[in-house]
CSV table of N, CA and C in Angstrom, one decimal:
chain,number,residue,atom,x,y,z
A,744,UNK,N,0.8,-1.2,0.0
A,744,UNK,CA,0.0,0.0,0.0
A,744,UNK,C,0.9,1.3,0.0
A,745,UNK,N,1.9,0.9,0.9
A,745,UNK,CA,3.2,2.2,0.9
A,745,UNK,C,3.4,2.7,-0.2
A,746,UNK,N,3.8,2.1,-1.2
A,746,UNK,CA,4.7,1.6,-2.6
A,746,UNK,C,3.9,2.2,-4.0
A,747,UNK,N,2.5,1.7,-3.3
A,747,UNK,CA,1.0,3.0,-4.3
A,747,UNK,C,1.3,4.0,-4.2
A,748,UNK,N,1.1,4.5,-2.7
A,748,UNK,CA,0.9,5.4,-2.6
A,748,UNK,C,2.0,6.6,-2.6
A,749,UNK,N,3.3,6.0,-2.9
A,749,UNK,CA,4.4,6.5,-3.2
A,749,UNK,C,5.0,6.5,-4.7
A,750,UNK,N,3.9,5.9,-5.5
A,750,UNK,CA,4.2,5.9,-7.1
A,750,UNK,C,3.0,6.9,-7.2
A,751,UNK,N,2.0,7.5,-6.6
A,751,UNK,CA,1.0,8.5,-7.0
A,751,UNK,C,1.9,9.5,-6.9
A,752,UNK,N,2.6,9.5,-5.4
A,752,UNK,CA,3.3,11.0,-5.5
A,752,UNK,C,4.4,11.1,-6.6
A,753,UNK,N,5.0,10.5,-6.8
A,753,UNK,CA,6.0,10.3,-7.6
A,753,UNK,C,5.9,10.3,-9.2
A,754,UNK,N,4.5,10.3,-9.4
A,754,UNK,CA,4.0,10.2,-10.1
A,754,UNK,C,4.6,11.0,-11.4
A,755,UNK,N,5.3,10.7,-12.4
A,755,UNK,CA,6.1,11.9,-13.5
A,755,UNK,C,5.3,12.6,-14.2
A,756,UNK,N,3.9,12.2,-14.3
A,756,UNK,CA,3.2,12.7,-15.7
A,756,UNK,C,2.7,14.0,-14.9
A,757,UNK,N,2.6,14.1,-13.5
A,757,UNK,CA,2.2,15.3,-12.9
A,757,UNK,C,3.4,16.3,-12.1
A,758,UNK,N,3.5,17.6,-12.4
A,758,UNK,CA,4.9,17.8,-11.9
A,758,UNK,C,4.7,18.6,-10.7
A,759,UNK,N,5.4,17.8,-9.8
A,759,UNK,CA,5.3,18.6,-8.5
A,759,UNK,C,6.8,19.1,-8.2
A,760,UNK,N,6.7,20.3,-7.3
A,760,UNK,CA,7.8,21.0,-6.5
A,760,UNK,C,8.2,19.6,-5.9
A,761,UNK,N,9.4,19.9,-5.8
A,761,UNK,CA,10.2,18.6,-4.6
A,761,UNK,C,10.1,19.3,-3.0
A,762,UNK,N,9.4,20.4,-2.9
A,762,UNK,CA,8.6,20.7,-1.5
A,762,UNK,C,7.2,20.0,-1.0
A,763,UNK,N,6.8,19.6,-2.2
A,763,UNK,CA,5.2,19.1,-2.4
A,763,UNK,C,5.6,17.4,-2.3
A,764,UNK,N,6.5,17.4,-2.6
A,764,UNK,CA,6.7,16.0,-2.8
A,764,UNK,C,7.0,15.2,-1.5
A,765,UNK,N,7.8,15.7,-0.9
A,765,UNK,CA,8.7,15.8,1.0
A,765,UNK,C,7.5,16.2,1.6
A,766,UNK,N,6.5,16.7,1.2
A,766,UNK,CA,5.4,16.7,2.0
A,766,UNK,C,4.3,15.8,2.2
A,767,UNK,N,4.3,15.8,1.2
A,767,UNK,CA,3.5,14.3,1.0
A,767,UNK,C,3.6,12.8,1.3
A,768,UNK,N,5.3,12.7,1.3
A,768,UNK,CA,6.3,11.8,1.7
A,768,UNK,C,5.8,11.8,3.3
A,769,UNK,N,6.2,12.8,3.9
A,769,UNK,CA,5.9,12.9,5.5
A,769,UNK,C,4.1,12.5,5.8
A,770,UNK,N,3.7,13.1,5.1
A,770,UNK,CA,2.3,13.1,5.9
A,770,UNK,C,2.0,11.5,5.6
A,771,UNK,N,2.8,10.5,4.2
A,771,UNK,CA,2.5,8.9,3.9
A,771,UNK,C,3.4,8.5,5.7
A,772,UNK,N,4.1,8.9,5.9
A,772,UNK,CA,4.8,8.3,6.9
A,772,UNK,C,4.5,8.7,7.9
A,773,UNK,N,3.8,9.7,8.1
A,773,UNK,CA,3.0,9.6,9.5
A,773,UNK,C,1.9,8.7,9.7
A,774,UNK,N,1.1,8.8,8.7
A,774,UNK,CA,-0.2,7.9,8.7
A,774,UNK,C,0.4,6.6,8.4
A,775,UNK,N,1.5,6.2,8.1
A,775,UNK,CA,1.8,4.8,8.0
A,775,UNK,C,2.1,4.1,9.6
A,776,UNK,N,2.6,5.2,11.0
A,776,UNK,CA,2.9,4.7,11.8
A,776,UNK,C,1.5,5.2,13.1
A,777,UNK,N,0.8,6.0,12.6
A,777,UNK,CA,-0.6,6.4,13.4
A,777,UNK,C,-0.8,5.1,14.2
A,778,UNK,N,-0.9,5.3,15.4
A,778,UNK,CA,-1.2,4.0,16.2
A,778,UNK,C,-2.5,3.5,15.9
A,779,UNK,N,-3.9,4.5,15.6
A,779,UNK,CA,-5.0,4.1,15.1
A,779,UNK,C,-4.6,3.0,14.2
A,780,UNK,N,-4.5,3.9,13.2
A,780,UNK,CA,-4.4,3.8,11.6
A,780,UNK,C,-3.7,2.1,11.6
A,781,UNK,N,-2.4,1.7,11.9
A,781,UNK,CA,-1.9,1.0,12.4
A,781,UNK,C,-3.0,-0.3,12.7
A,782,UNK,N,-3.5,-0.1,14.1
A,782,UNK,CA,-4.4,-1.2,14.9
A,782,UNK,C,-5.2,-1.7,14.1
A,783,UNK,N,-5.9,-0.3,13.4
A,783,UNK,CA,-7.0,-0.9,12.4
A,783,UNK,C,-6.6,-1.7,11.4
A,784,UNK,N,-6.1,-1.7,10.9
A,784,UNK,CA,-5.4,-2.0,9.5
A,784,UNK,C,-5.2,-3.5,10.1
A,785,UNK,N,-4.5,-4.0,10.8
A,785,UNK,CA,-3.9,-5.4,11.8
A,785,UNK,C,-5.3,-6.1,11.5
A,786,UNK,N,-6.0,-5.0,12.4
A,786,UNK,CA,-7.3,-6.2,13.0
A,786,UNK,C,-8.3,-6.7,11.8
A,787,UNK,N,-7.9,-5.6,10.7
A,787,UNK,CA,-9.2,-6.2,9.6
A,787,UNK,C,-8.2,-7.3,8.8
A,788,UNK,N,-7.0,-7.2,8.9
A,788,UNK,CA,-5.6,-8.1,8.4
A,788,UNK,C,-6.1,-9.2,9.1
A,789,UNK,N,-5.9,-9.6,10.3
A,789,UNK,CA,-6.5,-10.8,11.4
A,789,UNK,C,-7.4,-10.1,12.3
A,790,UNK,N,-8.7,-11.0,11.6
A,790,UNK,CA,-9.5,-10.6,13.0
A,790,UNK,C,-9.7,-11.2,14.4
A,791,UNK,N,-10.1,-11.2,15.1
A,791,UNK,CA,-10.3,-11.5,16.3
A,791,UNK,C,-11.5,-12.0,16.4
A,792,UNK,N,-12.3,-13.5,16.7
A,792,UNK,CA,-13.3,-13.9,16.8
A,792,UNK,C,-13.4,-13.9,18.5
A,793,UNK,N,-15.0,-13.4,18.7
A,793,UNK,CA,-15.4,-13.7,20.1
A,793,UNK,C,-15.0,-12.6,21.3
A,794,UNK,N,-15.0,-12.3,22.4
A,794,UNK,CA,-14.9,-11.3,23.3
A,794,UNK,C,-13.8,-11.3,23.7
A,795,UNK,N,-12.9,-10.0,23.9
A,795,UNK,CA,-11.7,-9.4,23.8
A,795,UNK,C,-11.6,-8.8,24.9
A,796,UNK,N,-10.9,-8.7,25.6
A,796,UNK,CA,-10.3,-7.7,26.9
A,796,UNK,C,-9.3,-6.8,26.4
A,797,UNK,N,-9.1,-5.7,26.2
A,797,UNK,CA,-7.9,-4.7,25.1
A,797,UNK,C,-7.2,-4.2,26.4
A,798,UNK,N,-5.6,-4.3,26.8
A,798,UNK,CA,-4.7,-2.9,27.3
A,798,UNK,C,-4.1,-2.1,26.1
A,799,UNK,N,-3.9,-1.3,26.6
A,799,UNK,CA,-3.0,-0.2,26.0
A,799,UNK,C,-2.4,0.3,26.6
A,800,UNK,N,-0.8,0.3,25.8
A,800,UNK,CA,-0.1,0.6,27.0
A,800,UNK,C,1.1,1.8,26.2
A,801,UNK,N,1.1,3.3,27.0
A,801,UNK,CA,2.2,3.6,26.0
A,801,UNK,C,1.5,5.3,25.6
A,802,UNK,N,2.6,6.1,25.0
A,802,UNK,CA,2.4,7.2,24.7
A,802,UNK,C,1.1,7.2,23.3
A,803,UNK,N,0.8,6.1,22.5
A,803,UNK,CA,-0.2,6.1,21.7
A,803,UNK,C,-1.5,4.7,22.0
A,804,UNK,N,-1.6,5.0,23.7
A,804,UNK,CA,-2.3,4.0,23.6
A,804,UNK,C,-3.7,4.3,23.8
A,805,UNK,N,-4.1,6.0,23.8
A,805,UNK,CA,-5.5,6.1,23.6
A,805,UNK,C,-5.6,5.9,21.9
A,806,UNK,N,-4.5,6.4,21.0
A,806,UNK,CA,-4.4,5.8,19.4
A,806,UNK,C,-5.0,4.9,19.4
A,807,UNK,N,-4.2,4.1,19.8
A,807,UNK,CA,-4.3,2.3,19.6
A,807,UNK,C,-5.6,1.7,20.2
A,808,UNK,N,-6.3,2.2,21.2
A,808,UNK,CA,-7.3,1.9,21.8
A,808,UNK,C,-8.5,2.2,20.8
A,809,UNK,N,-8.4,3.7,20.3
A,809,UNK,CA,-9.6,3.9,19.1
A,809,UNK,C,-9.3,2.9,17.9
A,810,UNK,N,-8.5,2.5,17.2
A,810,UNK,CA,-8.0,1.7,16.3
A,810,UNK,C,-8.7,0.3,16.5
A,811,UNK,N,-8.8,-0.2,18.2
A,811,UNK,CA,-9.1,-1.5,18.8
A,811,UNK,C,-10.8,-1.5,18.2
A,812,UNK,N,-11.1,0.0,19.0
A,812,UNK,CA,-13.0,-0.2,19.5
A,812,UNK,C,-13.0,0.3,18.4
A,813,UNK,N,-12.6,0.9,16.9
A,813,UNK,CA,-13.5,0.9,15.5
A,813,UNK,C,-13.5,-0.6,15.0
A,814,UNK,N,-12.9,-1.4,15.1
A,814,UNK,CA,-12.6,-2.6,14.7
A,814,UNK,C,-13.3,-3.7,15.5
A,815,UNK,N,-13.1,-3.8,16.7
A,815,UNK,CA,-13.7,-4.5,17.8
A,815,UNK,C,-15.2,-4.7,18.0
A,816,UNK,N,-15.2,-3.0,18.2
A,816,UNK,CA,-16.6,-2.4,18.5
A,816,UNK,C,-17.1,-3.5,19.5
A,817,UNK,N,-17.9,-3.7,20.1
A,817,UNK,CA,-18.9,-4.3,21.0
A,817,UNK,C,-18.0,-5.8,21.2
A,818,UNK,N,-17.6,-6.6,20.7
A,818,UNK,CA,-16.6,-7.7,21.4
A,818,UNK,C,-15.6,-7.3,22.2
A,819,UNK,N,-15.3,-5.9,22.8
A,819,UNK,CA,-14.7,-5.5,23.7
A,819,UNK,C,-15.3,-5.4,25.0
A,820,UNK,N,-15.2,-6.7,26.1
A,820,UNK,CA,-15.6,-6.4,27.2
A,820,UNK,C,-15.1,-5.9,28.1
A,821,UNK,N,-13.9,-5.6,28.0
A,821,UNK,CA,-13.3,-4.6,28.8
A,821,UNK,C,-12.4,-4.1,28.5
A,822,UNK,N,-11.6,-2.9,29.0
A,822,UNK,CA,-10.5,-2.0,28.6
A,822,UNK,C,-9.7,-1.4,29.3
A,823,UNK,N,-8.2,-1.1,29.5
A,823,UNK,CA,-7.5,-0.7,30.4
A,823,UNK,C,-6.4,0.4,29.3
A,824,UNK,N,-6.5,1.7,29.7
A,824,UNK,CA,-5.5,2.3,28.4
A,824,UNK,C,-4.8,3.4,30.0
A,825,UNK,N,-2.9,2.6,29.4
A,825,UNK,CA,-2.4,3.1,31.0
A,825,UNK,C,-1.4,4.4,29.2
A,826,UNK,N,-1.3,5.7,29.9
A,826,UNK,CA,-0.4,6.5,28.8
A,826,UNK,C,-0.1,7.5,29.6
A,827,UNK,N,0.5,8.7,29.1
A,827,UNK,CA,1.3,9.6,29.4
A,827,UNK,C,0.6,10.6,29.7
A,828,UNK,N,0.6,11.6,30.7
A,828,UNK,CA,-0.2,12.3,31.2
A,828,UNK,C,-0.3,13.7,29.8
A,829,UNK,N,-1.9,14.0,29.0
A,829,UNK,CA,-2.0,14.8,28.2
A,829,UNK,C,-2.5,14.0,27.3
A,830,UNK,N,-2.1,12.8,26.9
A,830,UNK,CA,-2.2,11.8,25.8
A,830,UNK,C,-3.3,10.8,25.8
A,831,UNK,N,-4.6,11.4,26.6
A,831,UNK,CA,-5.6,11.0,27.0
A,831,UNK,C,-6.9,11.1,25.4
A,832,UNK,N,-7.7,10.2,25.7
A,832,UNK,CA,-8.9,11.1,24.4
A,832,UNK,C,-10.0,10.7,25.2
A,833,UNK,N,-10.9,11.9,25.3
A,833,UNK,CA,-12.5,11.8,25.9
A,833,UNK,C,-13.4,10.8,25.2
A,834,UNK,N,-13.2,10.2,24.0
A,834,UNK,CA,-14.0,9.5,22.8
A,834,UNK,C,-13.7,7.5,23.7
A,835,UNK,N,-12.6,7.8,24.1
A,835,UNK,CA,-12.0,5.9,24.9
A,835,UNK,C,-13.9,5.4,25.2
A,836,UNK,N,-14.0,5.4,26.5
A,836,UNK,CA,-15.1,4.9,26.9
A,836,UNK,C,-15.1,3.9,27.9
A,837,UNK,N,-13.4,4.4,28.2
A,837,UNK,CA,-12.6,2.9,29.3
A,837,UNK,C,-12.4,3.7,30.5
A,838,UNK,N,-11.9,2.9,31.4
A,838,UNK,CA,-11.2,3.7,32.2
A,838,UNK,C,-9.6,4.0,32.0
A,839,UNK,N,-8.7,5.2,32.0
A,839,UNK,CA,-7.7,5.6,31.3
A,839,UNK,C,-6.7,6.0,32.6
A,840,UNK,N,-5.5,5.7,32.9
A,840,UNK,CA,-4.8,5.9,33.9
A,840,UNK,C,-3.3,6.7,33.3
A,841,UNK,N,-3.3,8.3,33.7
A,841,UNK,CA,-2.0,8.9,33.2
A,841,UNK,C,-1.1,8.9,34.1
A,842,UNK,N,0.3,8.0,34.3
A,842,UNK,CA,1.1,7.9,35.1
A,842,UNK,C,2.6,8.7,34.6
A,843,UNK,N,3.4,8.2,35.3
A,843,UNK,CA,4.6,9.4,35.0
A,843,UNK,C,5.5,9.1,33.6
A,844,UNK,N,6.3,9.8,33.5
A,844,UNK,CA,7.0,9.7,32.3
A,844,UNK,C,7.8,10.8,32.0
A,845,UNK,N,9.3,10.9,32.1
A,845,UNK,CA,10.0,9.4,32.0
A,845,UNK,C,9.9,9.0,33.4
A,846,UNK,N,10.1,9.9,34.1
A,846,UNK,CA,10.2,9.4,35.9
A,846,UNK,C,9.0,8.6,36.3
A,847,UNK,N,9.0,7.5,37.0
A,847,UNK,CA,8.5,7.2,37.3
A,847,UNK,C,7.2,7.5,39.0
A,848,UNK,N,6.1,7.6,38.9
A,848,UNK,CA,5.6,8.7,40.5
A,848,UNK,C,4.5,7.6,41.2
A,849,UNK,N,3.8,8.2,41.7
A,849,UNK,CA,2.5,7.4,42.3
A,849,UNK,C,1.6,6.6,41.3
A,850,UNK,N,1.2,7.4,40.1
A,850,UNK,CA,-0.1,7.0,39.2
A,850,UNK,C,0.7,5.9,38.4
A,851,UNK,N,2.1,5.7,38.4
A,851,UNK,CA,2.8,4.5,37.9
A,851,UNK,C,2.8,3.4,38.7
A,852,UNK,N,2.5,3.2,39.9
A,852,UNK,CA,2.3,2.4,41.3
A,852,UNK,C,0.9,1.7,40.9
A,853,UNK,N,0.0,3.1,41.0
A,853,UNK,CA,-1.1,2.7,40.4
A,853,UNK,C,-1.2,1.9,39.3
A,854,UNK,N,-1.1,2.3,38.1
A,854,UNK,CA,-1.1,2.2,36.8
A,854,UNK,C,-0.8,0.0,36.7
A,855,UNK,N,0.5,0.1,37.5
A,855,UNK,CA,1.0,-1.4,37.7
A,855,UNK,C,-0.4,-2.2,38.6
A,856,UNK,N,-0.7,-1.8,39.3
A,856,UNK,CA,-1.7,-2.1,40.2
A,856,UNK,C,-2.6,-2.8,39.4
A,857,UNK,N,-3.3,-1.8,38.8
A,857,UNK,CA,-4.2,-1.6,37.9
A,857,UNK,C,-4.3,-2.7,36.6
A,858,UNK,N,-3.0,-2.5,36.4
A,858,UNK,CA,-3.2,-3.4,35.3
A,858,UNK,C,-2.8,-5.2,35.5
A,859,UNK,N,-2.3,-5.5,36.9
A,859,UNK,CA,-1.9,-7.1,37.4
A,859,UNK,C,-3.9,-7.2,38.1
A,860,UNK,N,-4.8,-6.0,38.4
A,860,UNK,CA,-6.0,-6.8,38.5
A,860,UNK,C,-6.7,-7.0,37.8
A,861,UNK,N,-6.7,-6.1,36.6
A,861,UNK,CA,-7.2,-6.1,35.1
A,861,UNK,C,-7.0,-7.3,34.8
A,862,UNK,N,-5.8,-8.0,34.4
A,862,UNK,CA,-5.6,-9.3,33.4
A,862,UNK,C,-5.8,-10.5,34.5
A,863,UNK,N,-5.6,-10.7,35.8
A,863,UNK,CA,-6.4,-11.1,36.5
A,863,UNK,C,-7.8,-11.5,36.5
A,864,UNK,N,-8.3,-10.6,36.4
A,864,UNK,CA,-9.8,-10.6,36.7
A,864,UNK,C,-10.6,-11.1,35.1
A,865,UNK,N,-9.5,-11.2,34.0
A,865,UNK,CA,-10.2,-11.3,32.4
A,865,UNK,C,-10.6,-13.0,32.5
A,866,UNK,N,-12.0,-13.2,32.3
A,866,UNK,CA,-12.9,-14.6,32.2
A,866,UNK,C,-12.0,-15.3,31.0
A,867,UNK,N,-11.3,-16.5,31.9
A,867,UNK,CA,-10.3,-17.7,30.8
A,867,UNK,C,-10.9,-17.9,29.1
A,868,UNK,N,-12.6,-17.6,29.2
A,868,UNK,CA,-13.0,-17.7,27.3
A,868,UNK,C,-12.6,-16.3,27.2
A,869,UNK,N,-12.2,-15.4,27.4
A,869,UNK,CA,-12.3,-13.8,27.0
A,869,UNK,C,-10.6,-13.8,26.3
A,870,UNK,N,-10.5,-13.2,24.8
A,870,UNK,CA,-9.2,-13.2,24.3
A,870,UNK,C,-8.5,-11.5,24.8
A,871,UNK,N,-7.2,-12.2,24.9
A,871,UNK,CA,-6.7,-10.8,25.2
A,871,UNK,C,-5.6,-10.4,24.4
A,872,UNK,N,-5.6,-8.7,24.1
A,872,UNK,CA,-4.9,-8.0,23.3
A,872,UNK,C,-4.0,-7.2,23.9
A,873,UNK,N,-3.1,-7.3,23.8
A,873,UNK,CA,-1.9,-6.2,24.1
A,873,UNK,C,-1.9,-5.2,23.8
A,874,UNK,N,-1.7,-3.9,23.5
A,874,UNK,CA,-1.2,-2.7,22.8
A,874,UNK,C,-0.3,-2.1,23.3
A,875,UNK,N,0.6,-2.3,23.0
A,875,UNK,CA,1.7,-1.5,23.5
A,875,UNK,C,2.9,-0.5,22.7
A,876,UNK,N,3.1,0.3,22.9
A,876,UNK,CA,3.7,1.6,21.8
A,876,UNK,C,5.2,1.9,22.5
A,877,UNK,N,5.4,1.6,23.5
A,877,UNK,CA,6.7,2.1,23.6
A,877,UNK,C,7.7,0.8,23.8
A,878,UNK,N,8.9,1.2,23.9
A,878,UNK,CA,10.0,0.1,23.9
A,878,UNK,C,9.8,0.0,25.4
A,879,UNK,N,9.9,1.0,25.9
A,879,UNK,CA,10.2,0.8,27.3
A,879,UNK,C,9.4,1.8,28.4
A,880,UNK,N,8.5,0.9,29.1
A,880,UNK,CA,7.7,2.2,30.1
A,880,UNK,C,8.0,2.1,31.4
A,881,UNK,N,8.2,3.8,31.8
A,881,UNK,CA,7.9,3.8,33.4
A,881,UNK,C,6.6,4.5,34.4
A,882,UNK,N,5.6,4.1,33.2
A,882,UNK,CA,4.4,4.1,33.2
A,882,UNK,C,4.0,3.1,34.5
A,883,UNK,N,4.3,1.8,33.9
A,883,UNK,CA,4.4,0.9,34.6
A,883,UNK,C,4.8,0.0,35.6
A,884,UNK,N,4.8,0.3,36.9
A,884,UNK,CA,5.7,0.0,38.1
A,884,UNK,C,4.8,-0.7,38.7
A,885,UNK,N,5.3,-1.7,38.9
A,885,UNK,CA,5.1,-2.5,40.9
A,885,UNK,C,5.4,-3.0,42.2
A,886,UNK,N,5.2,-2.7,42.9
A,886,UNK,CA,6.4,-3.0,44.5
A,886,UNK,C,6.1,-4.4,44.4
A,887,UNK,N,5.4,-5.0,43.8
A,887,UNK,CA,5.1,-6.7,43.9
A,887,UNK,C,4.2,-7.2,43.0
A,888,UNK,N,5.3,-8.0,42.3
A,888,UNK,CA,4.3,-9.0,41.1
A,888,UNK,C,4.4,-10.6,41.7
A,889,UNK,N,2.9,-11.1,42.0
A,889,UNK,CA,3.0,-12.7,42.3
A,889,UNK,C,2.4,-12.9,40.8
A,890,UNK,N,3.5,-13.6,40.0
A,890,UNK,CA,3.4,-14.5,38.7
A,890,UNK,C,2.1,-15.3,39.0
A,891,UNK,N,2.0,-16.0,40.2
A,891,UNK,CA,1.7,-16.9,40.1
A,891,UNK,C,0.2,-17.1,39.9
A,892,UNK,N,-0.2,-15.4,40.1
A,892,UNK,CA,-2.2,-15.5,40.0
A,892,UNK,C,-2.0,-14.9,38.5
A,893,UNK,N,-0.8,-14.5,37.7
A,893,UNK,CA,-1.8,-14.1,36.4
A,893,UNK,C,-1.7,-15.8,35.6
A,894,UNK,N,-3.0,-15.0,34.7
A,894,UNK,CA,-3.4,-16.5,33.6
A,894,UNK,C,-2.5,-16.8,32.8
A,895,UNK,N,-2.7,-18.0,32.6
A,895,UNK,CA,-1.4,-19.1,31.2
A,895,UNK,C,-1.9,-18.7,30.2
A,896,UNK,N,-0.9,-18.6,29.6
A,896,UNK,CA,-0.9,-18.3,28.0
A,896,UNK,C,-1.4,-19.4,27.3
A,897,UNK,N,-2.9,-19.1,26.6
A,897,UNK,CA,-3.4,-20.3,26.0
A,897,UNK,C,-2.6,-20.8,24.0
């Protein structure tokens, strides 16, 4: 789809400024890594049969979360979107936890909390989805993880 849409710009029979062109270039490669844009695209690629639990986790995880519920829509029984304080969206419809970044504070305490009783508590038929955007978060902290109550990987 890249490779189209980069033979349209490129296009020779139409002459563009090489300002118009670098623009165009940018705005393909932003919408190529749009965390929506992105999710959606995955989920209609494989879909997901049956009821879903979604995290999101990460500086584009209210992205990723909209990307989930256009696609998901209603097979989403539950939702957890932990991100960066600002990086919130009113449209979620989950509950949304802004913890620290890069330092790690209290709502990162939380945030860990939050998300060892979330995956916990997801019904063994219920599939679950990841979303995760960053390499590395300090979003996410816990004074104590027992392995031993989260679920096996089916």
């Amino acid at each position: 789809m890249l490779f189209r849409s980069l033979e349209f710009i490129c296009d020779m029979t139409k002459v563009q400024q090489p300002k118009h062109i670098l623009s165009d270039l940018f705005y393909f490669a932003l919408k190529a890594i749009n965390g929506r844009t992105v999710v959606e695209q995955q989920l209609k690629r494989m879909p997901i049969e049956g009821d879903v639990a979604v995290v999101a986790i990460g500086k584009a995880a209210a992205a990723m979360m909209l990307g989930a519920k256009n696609q998901l829509n209603e097979q989403i029984q539950s939702a957890l979107v932990i991100t960066k304080a600002g990086h919130t969206d009113s449209n979620l419809g989950w509950p949304c936890i802004e913890a620290g970044h890069p330092v790690p504070d209290e709502k990162s305490l939380e945030a860990g909390a939050k998300l060892l009783e979330f995956i916990t508590n997801i019904p063994e038929e219920t599939k679950f989805l990841a979303l995760i955007s960053d390499r590395k978060s300090t979003r996410l902290n816990s004074s104590h993880t027992d392995i031993s109550r989260m679920p096996s990987s089916a």
